mmCIF file of N, CA and C in Angstrom:
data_model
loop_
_atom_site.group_PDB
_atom_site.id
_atom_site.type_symbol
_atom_site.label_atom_id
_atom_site.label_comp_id
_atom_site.label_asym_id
_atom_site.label_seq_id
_atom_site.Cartn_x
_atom_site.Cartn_y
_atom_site.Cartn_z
ATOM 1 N N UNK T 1 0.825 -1.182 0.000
ATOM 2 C CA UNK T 1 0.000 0.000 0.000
ATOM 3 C C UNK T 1 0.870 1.247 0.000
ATOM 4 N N UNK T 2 0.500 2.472 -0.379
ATOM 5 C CA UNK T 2 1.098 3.468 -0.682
ATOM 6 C C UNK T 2 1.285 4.398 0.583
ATOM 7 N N UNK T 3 2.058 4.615 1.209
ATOM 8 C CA UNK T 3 1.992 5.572 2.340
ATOM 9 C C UNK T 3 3.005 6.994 2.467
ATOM 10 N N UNK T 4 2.818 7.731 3.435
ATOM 11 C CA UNK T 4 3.167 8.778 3.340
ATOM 12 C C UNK T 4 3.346 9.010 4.776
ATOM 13 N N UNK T 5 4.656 9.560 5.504
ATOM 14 C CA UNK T 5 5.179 9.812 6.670
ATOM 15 C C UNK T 5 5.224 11.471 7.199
ATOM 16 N N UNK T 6 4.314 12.080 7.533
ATOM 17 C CA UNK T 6 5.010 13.322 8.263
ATOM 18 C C UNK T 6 4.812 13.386 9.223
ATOM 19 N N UNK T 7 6.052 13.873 9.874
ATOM 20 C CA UNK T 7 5.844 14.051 11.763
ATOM 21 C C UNK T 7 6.953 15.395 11.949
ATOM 22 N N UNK T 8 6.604 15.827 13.119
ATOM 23 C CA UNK T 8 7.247 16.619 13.945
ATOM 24 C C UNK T 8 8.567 16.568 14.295
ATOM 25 N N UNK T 9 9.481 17.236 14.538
ATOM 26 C CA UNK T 9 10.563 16.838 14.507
ATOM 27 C C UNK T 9 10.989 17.512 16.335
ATOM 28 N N UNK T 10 10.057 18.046 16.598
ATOM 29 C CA UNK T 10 9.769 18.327 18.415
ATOM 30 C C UNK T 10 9.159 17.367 19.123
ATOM 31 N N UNK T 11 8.251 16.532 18.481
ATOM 32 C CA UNK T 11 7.342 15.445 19.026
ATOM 33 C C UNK T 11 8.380 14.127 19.349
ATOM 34 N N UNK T 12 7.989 13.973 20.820
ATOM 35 C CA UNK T 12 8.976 13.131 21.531
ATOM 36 C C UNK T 12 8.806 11.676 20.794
ATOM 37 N N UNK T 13 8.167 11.174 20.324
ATOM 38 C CA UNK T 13 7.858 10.099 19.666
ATOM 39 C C UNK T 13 9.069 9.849 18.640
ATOM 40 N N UNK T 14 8.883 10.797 17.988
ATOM 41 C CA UNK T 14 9.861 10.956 16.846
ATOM 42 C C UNK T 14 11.456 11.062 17.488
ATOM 43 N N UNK T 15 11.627 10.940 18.876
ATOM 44 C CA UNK T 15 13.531 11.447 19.160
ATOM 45 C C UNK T 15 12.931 9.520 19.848
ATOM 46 N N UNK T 16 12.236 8.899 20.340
ATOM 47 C CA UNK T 16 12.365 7.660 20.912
ATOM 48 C C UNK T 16 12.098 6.521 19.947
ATOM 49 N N UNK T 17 11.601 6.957 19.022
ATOM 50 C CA UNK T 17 11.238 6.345 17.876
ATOM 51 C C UNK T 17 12.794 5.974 16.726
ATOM 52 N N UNK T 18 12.904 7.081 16.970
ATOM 53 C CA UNK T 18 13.931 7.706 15.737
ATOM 54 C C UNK T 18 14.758 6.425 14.818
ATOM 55 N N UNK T 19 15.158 5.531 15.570
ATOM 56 C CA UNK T 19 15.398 4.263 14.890
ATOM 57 C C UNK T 19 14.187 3.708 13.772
ATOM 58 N N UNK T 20 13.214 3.137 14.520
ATOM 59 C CA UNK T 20 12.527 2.754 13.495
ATOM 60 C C UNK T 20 11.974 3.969 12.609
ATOM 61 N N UNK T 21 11.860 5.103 12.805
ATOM 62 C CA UNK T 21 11.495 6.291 11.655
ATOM 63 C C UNK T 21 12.886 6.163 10.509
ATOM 64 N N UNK T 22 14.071 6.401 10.733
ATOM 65 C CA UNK T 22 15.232 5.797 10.263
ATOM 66 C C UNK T 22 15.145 4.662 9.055
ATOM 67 N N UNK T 23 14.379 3.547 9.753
ATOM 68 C CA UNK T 23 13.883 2.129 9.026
ATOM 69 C C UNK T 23 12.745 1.772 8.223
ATOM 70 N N UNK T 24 12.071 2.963 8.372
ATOM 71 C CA UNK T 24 10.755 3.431 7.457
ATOM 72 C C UNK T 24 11.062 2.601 5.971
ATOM 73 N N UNK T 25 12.213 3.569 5.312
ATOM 74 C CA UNK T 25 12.603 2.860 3.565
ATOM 75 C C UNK T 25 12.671 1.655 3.221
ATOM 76 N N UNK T 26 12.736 0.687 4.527
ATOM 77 C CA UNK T 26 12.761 -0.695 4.100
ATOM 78 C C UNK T 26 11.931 -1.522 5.256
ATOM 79 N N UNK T 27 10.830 -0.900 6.389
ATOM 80 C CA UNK T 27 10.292 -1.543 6.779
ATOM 81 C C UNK T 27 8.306 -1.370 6.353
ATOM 82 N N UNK T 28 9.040 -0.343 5.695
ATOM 83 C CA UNK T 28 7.601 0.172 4.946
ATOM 84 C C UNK T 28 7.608 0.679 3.248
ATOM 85 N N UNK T 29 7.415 -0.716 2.750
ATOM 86 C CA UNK T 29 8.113 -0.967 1.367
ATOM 87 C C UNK T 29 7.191 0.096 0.810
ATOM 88 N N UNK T 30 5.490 0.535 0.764
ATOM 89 C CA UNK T 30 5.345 1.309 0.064
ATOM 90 C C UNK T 30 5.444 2.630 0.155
ATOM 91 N N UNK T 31 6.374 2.759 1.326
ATOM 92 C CA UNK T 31 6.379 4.313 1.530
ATOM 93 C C UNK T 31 7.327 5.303 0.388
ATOM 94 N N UNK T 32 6.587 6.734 -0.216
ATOM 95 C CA UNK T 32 6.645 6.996 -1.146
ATOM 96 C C UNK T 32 7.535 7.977 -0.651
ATOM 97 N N UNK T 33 6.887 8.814 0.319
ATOM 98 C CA UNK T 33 7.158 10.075 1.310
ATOM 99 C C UNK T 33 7.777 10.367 2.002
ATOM 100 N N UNK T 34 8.769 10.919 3.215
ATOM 101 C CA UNK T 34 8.848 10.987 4.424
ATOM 102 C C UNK T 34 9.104 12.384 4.429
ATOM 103 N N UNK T 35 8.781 12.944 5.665
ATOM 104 C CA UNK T 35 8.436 14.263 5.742
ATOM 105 C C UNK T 35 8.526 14.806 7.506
ATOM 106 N N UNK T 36 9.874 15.133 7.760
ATOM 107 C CA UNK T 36 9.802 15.684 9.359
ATOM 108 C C UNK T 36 10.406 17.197 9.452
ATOM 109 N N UNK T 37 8.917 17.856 10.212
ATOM 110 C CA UNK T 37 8.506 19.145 9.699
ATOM 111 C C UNK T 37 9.705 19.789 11.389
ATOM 112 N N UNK T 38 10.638 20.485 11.308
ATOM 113 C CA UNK T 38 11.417 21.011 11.828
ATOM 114 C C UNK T 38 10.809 22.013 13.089
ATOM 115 N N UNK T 39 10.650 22.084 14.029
ATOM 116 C CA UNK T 39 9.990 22.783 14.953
ATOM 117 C C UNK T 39 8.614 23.066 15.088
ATOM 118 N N UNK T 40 8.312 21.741 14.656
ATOM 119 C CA UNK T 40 6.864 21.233 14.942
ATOM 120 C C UNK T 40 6.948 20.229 16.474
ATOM 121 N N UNK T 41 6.109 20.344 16.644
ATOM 122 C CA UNK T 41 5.538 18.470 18.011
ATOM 123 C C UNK T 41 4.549 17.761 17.095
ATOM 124 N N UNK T 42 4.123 17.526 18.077
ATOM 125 C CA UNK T 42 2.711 15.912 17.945
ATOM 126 C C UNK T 42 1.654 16.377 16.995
ATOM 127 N N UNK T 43 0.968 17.958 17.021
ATOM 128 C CA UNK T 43 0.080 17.894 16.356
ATOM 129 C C UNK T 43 0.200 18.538 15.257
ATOM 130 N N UNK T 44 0.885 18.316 14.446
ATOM 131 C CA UNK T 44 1.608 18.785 12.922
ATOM 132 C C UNK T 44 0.542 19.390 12.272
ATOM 133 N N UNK T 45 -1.194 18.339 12.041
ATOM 134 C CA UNK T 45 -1.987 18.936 11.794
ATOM 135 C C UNK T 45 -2.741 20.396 12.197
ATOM 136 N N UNK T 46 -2.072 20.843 13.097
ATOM 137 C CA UNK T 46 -2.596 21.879 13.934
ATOM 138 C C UNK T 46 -1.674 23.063 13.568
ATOM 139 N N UNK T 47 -0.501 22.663 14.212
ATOM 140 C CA UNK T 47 0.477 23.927 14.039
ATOM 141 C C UNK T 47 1.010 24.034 12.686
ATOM 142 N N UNK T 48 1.015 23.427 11.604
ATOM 143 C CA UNK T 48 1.139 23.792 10.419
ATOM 144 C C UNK T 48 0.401 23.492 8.825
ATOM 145 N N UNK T 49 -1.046 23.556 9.404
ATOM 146 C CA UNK T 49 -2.148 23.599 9.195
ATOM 147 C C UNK T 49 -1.668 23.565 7.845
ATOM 148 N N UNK T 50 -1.234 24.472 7.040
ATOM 149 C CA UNK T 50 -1.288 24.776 5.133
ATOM 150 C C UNK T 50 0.148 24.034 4.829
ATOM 151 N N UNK T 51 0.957 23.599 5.541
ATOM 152 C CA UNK T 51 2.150 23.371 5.075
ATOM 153 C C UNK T 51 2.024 21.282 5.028
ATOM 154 N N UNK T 52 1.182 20.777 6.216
ATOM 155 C CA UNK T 52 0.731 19.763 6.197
ATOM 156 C C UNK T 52 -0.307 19.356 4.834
ATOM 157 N N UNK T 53 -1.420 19.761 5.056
ATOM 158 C CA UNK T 53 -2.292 20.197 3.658
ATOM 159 C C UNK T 53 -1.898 19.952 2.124
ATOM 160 N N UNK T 54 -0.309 20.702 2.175
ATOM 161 C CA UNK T 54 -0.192 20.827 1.140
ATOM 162 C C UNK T 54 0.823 19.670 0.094
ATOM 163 N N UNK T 55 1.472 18.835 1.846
ATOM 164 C CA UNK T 55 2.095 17.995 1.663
ATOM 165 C C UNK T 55 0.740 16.287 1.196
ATOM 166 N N UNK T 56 -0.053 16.777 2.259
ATOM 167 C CA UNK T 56 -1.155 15.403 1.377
ATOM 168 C C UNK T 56 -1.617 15.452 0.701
ATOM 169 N N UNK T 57 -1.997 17.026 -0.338
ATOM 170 C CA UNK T 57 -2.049 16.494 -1.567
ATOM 171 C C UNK T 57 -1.637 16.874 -2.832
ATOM 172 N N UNK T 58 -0.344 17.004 -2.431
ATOM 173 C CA UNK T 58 0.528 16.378 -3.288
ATOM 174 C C UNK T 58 0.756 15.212 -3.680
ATOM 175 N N UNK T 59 0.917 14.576 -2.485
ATOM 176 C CA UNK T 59 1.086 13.273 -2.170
ATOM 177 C C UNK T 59 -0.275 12.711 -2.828
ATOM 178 N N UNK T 60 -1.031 12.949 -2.590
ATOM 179 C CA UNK T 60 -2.559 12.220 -2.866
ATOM 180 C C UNK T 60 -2.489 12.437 -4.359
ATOM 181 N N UNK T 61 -1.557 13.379 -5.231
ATOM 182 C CA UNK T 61 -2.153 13.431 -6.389
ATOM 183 C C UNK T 61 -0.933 12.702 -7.128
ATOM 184 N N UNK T 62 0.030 11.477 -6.430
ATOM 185 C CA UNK T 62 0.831 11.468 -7.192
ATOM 186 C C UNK T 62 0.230 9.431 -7.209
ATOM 187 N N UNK T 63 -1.076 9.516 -6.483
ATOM 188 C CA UNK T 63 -2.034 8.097 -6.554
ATOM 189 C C UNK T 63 -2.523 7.729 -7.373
ATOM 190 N N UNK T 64 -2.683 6.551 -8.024
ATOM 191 C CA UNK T 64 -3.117 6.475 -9.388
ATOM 192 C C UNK T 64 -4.830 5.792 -8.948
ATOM 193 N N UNK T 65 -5.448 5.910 -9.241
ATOM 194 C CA UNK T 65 -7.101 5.185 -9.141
ATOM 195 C C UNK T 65 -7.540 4.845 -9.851
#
């Protein structure tokens, strides 16, 4: 399946995680994307409302149906 990664690069998930985010390219064969938004946290959707937005659809338009 086709996926798409953005996260925060303040969001603690992402500094305890950081290995498997790292392992994304080959533990998540269809990932197309990755995307860690620099002085963001957890709710990416929130605090960068048009910059998130603009990253899904892009992403969404590069889907074939």
């Amino acid at each position: 399946q086709p996926s798409l990664f953005i996260g925060g690069a303040l969001d603690a998930s992402t500094t305890w995680m950081s290995d498997a985010i790292d392992a994304y390219p080959t533990t998540l064969p269809g990932l197309s994307a990755s995307h860690l938004l620099d002085g963001c946290g957890h709710w990416i959707q929130q605090e960068r409302a048009d910059e998130v937005n603009r990253l899904l659809t892009d992403w969404l338009a590069t889907l074939q149906g």
